[in-house]
mmCIF file of C-alpha atoms in Angstrom:
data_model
loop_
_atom_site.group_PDB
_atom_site.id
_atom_site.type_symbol
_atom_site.label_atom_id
_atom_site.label_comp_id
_atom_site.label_asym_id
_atom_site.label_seq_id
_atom_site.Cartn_x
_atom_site.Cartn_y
_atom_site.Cartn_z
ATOM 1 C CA UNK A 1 0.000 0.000 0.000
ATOM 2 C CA UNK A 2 1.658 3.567 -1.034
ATOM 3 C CA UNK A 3 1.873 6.216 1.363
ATOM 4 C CA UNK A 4 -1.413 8.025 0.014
ATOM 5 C CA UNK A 5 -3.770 5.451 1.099
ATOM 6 C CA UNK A 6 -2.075 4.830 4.645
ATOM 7 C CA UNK A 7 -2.190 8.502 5.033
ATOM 8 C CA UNK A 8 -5.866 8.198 4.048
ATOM 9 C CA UNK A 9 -6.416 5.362 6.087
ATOM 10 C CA UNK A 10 -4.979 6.874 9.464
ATOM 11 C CA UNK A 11 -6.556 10.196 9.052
ATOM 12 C CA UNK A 12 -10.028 7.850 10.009
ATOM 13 C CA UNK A 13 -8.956 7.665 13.297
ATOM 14 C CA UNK A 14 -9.131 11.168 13.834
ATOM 15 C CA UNK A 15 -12.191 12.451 11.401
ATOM 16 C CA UNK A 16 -13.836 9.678 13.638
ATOM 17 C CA UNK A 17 -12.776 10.741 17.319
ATOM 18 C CA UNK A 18 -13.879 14.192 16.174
ATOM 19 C CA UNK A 19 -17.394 12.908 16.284
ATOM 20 C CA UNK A 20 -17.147 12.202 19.941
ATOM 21 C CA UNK A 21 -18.200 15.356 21.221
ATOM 22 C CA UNK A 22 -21.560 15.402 19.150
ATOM 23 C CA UNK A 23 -22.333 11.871 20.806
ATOM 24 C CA UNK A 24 -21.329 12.624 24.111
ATOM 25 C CA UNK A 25 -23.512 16.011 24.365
ATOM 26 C CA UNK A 26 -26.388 14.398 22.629
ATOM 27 C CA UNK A 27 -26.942 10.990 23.102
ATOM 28 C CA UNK A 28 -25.257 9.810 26.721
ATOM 29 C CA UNK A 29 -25.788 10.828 30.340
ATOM 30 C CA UNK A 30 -24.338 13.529 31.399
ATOM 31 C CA UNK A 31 -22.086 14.401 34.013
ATOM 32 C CA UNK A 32 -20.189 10.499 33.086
ATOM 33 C CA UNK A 33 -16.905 10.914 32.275
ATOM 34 C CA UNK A 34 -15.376 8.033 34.028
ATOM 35 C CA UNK A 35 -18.128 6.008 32.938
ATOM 36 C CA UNK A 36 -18.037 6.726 29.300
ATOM 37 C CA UNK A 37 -14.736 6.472 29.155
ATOM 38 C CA UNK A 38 -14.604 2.821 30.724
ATOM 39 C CA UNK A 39 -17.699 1.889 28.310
ATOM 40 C CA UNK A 40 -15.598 3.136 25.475
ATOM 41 C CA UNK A 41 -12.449 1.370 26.010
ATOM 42 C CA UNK A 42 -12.819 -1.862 28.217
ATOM 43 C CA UNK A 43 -15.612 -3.590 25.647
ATOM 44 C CA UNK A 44 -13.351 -2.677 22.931
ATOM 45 C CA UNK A 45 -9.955 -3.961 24.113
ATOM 46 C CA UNK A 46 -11.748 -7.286 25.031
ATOM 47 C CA UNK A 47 -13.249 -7.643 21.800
ATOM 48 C CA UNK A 48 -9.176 -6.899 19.649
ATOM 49 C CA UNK A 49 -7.795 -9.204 22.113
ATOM 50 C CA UNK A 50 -10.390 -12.067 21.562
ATOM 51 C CA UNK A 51 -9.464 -11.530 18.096
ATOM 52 C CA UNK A 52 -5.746 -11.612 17.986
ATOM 53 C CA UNK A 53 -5.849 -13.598 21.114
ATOM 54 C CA UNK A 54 -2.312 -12.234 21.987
ATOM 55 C CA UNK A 55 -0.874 -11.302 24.915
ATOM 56 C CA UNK A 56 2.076 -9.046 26.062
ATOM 57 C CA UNK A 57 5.158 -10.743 27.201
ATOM 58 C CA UNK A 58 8.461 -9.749 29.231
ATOM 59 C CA UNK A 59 8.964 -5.762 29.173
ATOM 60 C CA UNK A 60 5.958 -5.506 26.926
ATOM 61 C CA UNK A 61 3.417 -5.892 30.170
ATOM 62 C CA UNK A 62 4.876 -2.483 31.752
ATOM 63 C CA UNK A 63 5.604 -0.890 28.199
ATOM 64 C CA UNK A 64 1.457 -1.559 27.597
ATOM 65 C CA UNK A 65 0.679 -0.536 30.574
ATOM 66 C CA UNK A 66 2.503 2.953 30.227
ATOM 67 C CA UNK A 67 1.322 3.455 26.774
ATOM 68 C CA UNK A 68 -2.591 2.036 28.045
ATOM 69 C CA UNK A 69 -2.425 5.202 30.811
ATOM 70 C CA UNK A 70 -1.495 7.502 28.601
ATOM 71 C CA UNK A 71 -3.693 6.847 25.473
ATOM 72 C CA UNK A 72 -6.406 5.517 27.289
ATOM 73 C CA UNK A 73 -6.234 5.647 31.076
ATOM 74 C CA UNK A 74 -5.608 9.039 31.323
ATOM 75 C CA UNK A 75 -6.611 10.348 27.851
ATOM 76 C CA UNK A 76 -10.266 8.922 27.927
ATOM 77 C CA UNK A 77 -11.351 10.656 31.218
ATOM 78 C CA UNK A 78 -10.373 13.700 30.402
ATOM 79 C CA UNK A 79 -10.925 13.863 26.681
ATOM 80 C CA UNK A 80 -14.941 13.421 27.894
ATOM 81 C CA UNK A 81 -14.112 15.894 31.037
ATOM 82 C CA UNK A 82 -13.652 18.662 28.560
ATOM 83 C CA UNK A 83 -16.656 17.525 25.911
ATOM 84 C CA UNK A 84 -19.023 17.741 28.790
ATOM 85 C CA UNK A 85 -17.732 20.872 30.351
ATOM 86 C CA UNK A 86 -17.210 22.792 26.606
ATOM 87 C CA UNK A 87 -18.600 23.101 23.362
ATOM 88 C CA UNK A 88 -17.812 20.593 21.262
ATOM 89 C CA UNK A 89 -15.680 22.684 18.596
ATOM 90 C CA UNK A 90 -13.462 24.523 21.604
ATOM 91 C CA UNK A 91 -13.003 21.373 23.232
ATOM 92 C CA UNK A 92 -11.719 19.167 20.498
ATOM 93 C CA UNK A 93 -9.616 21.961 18.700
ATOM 94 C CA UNK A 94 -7.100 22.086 21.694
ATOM 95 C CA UNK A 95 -5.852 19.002 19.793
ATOM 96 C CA UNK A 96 -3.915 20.417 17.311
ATOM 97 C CA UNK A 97 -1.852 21.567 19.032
ATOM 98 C CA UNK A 98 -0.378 18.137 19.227
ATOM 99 C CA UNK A 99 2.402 18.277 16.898
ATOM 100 C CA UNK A 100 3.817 21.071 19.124
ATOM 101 C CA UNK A 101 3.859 18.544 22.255
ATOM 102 C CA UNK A 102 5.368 15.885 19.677
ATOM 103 C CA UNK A 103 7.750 17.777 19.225
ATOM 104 C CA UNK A 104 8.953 18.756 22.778
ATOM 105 C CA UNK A 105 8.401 15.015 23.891
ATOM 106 C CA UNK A 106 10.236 13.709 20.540
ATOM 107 C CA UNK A 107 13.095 16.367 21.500
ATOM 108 C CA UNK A 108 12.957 14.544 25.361
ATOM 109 C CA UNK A 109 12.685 10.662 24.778
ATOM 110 C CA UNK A 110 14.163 10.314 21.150
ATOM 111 C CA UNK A 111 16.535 12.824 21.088
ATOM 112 C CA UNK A 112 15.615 14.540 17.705
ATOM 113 C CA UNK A 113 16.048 17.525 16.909
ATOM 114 C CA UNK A 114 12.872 19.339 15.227
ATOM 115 C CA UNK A 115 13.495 20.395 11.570
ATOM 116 C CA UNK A 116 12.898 24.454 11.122
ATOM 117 C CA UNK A 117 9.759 23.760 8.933
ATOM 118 C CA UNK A 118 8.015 21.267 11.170
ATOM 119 C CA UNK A 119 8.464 23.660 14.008
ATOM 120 C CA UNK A 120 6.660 25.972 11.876
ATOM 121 C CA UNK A 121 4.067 24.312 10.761
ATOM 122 C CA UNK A 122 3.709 23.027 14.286
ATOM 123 C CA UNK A 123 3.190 27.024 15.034
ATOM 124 C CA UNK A 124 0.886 27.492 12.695
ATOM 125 C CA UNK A 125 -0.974 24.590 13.976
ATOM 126 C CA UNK A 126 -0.927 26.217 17.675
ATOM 127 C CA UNK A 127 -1.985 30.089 16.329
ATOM 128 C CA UNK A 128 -5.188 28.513 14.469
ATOM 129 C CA UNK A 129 -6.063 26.792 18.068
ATOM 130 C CA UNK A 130 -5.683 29.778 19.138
ATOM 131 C CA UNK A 131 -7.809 31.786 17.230
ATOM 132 C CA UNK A 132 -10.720 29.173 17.633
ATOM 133 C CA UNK A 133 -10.407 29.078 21.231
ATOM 134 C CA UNK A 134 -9.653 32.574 22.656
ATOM 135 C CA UNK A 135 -11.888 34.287 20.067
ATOM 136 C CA UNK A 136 -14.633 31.821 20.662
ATOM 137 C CA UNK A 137 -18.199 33.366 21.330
ATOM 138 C CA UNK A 138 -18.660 31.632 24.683
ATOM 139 C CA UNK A 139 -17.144 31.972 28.018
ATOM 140 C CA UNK A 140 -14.158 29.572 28.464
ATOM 141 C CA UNK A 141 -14.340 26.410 31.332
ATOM 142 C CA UNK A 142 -10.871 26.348 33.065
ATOM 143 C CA UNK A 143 -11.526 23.190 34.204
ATOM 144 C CA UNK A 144 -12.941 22.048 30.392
ATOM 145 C CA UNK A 145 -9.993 24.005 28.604
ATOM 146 C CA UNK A 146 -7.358 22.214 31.161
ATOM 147 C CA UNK A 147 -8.574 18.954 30.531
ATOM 148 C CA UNK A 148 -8.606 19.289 26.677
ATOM 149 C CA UNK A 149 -4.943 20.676 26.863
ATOM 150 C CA UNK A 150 -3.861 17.681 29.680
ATOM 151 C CA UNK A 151 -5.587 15.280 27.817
ATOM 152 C CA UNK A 152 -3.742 16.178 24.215
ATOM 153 C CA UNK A 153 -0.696 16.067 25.958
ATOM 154 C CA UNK A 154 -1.007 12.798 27.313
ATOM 155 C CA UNK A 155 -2.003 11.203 23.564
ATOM 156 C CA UNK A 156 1.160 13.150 22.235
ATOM 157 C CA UNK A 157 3.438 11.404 24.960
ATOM 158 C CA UNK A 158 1.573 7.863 24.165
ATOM 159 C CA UNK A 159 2.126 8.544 20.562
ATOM 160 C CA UNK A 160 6.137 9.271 20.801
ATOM 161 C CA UNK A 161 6.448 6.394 23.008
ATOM 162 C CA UNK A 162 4.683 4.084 20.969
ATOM 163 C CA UNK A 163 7.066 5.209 17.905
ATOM 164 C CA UNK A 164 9.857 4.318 20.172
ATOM 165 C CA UNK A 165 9.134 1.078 21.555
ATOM 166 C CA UNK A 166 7.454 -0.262 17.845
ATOM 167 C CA UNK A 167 6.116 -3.624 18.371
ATOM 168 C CA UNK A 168 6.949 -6.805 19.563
ATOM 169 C CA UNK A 169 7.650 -9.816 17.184
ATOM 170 C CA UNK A 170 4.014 -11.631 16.493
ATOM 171 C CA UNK A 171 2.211 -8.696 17.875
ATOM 172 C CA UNK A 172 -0.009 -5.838 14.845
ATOM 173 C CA UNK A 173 -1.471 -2.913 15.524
ATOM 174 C CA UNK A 174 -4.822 -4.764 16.618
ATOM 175 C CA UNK A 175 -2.853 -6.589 19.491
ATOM 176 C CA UNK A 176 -1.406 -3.198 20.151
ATOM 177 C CA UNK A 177 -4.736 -1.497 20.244
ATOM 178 C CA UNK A 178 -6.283 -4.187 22.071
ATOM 179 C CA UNK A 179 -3.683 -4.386 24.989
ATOM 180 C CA UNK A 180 -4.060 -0.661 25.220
ATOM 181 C CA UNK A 181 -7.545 -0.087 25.744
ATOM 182 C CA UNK A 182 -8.353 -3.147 28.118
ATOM 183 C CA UNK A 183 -5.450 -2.132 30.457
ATOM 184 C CA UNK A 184 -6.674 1.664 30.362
ATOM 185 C CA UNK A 185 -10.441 0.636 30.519
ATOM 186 C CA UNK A 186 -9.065 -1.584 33.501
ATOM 187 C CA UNK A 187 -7.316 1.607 35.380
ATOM 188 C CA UNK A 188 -10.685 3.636 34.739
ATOM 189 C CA UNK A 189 -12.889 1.020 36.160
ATOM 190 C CA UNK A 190 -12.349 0.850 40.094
ATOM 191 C CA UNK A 191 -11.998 5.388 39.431
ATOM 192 C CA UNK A 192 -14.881 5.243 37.958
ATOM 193 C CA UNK A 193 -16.949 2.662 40.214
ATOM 194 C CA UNK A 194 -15.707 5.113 43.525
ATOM 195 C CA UNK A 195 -16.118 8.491 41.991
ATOM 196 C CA UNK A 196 -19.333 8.533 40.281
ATOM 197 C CA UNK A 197 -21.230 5.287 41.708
ATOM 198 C CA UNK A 198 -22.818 2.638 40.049
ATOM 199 C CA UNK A 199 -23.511 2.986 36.317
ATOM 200 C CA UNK A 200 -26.674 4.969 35.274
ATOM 201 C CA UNK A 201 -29.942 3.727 33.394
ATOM 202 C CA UNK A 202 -29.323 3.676 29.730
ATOM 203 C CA UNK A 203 -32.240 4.781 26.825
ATOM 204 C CA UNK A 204 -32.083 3.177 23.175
ATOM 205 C CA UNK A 205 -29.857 6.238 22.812
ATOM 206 C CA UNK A 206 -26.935 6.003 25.187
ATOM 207 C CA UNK A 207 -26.588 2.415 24.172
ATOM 208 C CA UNK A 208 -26.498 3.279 20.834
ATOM 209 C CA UNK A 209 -23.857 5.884 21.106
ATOM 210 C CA UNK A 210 -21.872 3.841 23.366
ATOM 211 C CA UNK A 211 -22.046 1.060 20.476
ATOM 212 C CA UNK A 212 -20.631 3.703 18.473
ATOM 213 C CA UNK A 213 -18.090 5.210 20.290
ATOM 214 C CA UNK A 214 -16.682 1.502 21.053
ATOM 215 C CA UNK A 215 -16.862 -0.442 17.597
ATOM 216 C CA UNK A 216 -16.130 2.709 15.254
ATOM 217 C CA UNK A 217 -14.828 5.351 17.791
ATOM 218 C CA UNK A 218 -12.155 2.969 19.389
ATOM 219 C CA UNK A 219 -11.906 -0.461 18.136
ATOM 220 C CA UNK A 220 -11.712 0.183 14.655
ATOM 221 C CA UNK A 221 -10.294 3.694 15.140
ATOM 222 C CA UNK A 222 -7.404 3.241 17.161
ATOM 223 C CA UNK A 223 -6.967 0.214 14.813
ATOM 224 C CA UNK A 224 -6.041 1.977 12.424
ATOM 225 C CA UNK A 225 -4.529 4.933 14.865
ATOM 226 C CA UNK A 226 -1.006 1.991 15.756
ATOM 227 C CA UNK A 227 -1.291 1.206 11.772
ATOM 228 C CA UNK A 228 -0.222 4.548 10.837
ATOM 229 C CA UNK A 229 2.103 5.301 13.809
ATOM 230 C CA UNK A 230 4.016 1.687 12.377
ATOM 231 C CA UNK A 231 4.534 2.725 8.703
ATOM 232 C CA UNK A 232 4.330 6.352 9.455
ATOM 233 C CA UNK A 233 7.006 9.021 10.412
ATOM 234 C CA UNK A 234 6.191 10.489 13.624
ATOM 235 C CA UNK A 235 5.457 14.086 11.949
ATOM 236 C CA UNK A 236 3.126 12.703 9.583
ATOM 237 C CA UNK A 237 0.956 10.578 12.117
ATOM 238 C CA UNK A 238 0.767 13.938 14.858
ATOM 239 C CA UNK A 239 -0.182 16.524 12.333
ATOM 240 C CA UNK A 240 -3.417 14.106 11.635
ATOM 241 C CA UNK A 241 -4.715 15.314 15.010
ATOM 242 C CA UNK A 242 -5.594 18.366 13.483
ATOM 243 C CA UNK A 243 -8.412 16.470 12.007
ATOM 244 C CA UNK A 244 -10.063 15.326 15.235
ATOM 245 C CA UNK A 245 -11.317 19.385 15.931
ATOM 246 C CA UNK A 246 -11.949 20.370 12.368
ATOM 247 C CA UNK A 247 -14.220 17.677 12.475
ATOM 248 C CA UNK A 248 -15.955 18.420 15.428
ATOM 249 C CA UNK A 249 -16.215 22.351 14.342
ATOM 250 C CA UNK A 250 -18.106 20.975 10.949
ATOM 251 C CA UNK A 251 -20.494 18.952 13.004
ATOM 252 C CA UNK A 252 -21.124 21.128 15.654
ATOM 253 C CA UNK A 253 -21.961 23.983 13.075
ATOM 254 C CA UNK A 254 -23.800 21.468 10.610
ATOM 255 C CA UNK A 255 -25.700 19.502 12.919
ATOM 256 C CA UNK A 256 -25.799 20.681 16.593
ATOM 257 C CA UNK A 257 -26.104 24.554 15.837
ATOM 258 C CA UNK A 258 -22.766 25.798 16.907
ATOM 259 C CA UNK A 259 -21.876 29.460 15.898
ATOM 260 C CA UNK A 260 -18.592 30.164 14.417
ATOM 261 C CA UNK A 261 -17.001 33.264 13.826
ATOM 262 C CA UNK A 262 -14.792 34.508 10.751
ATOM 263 C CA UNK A 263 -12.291 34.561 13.233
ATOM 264 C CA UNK A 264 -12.669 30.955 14.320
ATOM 265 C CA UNK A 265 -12.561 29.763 10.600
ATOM 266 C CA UNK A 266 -9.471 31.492 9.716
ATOM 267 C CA UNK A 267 -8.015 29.442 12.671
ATOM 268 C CA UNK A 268 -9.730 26.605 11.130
ATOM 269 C CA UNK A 269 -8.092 27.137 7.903
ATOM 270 C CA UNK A 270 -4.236 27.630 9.545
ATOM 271 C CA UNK A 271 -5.294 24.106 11.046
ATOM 272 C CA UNK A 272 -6.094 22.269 8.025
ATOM 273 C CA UNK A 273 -3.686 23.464 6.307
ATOM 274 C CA UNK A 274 -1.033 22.719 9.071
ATOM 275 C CA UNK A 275 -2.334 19.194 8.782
ATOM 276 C CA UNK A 276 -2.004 18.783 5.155
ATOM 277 C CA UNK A 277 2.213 20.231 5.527
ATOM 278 C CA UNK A 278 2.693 18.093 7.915
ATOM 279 C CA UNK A 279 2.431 15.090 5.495
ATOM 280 C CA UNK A 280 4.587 16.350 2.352
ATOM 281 C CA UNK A 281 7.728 15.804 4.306
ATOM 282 C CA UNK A 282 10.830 13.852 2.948
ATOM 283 C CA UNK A 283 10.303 10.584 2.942
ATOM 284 C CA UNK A 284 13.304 9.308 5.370
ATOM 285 C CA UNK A 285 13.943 7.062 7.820
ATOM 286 C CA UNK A 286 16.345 7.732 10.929
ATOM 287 C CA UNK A 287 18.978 5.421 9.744
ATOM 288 C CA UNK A 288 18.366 6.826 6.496
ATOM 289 C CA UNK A 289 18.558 10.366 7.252
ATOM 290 C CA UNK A 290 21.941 10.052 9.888
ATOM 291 C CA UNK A 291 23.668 7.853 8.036
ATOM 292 C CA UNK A 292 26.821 9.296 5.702
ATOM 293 C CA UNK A 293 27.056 9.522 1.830
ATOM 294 C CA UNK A 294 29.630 9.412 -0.624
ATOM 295 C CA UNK A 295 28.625 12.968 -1.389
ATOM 296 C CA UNK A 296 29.300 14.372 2.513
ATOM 297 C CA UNK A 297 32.670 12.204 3.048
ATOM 298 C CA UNK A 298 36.133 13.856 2.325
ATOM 299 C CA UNK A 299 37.334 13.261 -1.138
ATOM 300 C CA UNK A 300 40.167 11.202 -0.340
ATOM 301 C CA UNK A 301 38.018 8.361 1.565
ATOM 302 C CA UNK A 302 35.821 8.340 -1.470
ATOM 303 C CA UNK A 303 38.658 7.864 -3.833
ATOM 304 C CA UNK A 304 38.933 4.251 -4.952
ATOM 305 C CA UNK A 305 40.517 2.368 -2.047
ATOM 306 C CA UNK A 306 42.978 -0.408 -2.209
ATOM 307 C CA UNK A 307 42.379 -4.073 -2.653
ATOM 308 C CA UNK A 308 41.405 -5.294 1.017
ATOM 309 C CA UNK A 309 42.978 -8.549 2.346
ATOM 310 C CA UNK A 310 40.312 -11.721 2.703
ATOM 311 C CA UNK A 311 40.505 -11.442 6.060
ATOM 312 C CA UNK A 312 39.830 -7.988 6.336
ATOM 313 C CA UNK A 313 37.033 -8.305 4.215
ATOM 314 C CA UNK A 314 35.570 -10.918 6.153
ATOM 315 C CA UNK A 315 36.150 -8.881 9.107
ATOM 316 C CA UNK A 316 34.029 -6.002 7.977
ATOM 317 C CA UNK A 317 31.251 -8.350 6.747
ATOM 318 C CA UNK A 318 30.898 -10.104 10.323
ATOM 319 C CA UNK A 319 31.016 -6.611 12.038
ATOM 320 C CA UNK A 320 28.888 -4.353 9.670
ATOM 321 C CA UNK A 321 24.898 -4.536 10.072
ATOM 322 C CA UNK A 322 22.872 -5.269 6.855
ATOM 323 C CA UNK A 323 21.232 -2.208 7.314
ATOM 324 C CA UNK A 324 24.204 -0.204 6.979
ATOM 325 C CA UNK A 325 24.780 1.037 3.059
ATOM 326 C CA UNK A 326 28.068 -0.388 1.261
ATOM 327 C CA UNK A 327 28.849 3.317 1.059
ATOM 328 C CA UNK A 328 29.055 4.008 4.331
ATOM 329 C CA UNK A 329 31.671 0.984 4.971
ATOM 330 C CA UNK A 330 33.703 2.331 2.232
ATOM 331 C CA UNK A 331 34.045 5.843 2.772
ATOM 332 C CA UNK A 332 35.560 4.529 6.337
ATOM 333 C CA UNK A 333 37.641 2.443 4.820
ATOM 334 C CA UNK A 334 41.339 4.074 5.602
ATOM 335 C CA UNK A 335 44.346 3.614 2.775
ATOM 336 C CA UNK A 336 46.860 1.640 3.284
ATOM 337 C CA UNK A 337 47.488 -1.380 6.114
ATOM 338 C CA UNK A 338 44.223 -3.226 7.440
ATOM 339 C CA UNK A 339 43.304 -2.289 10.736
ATOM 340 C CA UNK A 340 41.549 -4.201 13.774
ATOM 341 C CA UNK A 341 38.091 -4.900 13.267
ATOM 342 C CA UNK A 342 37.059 -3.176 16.526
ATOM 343 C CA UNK A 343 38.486 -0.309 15.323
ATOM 344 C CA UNK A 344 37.053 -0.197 11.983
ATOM 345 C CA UNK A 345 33.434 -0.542 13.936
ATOM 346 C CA UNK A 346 34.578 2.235 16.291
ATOM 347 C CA UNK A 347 35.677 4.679 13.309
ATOM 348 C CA UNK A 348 32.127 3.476 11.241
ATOM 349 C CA UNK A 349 30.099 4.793 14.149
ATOM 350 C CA UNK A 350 31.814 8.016 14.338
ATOM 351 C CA UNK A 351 30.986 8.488 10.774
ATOM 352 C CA UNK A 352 27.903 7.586 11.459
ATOM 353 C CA UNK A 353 26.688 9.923 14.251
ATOM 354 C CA UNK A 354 28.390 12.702 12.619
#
């Protein structure tokens, strides 16, 4: 599948969380954030992992159970905190400002260094929140707007994380999904249970929008959500977020009523159109993008080399990963006497990380 049609494919997940808000205000009890949020996820994970029928194993039970806090455990709760508390556009816009908290936590746990464009665009992002937000016709929740912003910056730390970690061998994206959202429906339960009491009588309504928000809303959504974050870049999977608000602005205006100013729709714009720079990036890979050329290495490494013994041959073989281009071995590969293997390996990396 090309790039297109996994960008296409991801940017479900958030077209369909951006629906949330609608459901929540219109079709479930109110006032049940801790509930919703357990009906949402728990069902859900059960249902991936009867599928895949695959369980976590060694360092994978406390690396699911970080990632099931943060995109689910913690996430859920206050994701509905905010819908309750706000409108549904406001609420859901705080999202996109994402990519900006990508890029701090990428910065933090991976170490890279944001590009001067992506920054940018990540600005742009922010500004358009902005503008829908603090221009909004309404008075502002504290509580609502807090929880929105908390709640986006826990999905952006779940979302780094999950690029770093990948996926263990025999485990897809539904085993990921499915681990996630039954140990974060798990955490919510017992809050949920002592906070707001025992569950509340449900119409033909609420159990329809809880159907919903669990098959399409989660299980397929977040699905699709570890898909994209596996043959994604990082970039291109955050500034999808974007998505989640725009679409909750459209249906709040189109279907629940919801005023928007020219104001607000400029910010709208920036948004979108943040989202849509975020995925024209260069297609590269870490390795891809740190490791040398023949182009960037002095012109006497790149020079023909000398005739290497067998044995020093074989040595660089055994010691050089088959990810690592043949370029890169050669333009390391010194005049003159053989050296060491270790220190050919040692000299490789330098190259390397320079």
């Amino acid at each position: 599948m090309n790039r297109a049609a996994t960008v296409l494919l991801t940017a479900l997940a958030p077209v369909s969380w951006g629906t949330t808000y609608a459901v929540t205000t219109e079709f479930l009890p109110a006032d049940r954030p801790l509930f919703t949020s357990l009906v949402r996820a728990l069902p859900a994970g059960l249902l991936l992992l009867a599928l895949v029928r695959v369980l976590p194993h060694g360092a994978w039970w406390g690396r699911a159970t970080a990632l099931g806090v943060l995109n689910i455990g913690a996430f859920f709760p206050l994701l509905f905190l905010a819908a309750y508390r706000m409108p549904g556009g406001m609420a859901a816009v705080v999202g996109s400002a994402g990519p900006l908290f990508v890029i701090g936590f990428s910065a933090l746990l991976l170490g890279q260094r944001p590009a001067a464009r992506t920054l940018l665009t990540g600005v742009v992002a922010a500004f358009g929140v902005s503008l829908v937000v603090l221009k909004a016709t309404g008075g502002l929740d504290a509580i609502g707007l807090s929880a929105a912003v908390a709640s986006t910056a826990s999905m952006s730390a779940g979302l780094v994380l999950a690029k770093r970690w990948g996926s263990p061998e025999g485990a897809g994206p539904l085993a990921l999904a499915g681990w996630q959202l039954t140990l974060g429906g798990l955490l919510v339960a017992p809050l949920a249970l002592l906070v707001e009491g025992a569950p509340p009588a449900l119409d033909a309504a609420a159990v329809g929008g809880y159907l919903y928000l669990a098959l399409a809303g989660t299980a397929v959504a977040y699905w699709l959500w570890f898909r994209g974050i596996g043959r994604l870049s990082t970039t291109q999977v955050t500034f999808l977020a974007p998505l989640s608000p725009l679409t909750a602005a459209v249906v709040g205006w189109a279907v629940l009523g919801e005023a928007l100013t020219a104001l607000q729709l400029t910010g709208m714009a920036l948004a979108f159109g943040a989202t849509v720079a975020g995925q024209l990036g260069p297609r590269r890979t870490a390795t891809a993008a740190t490791a040398p050329t023949t182009a960037t290495a002095p012109t006497a490494l790149t020079a023909a080399p000398k005739p290497a013994p067998p044995a020093f041959a074989a040595a660089v073989t055994a010691t050089t990963p088959a990810t690592t281009p043949a370029s890169a071995v050669s333009a390391v590969r010194p005049e003159g006497p053989p050296q060491a293997p270790g220190k050919v390996v040692a000299r490789r990396g330098a190259a390397v990380e320079g």
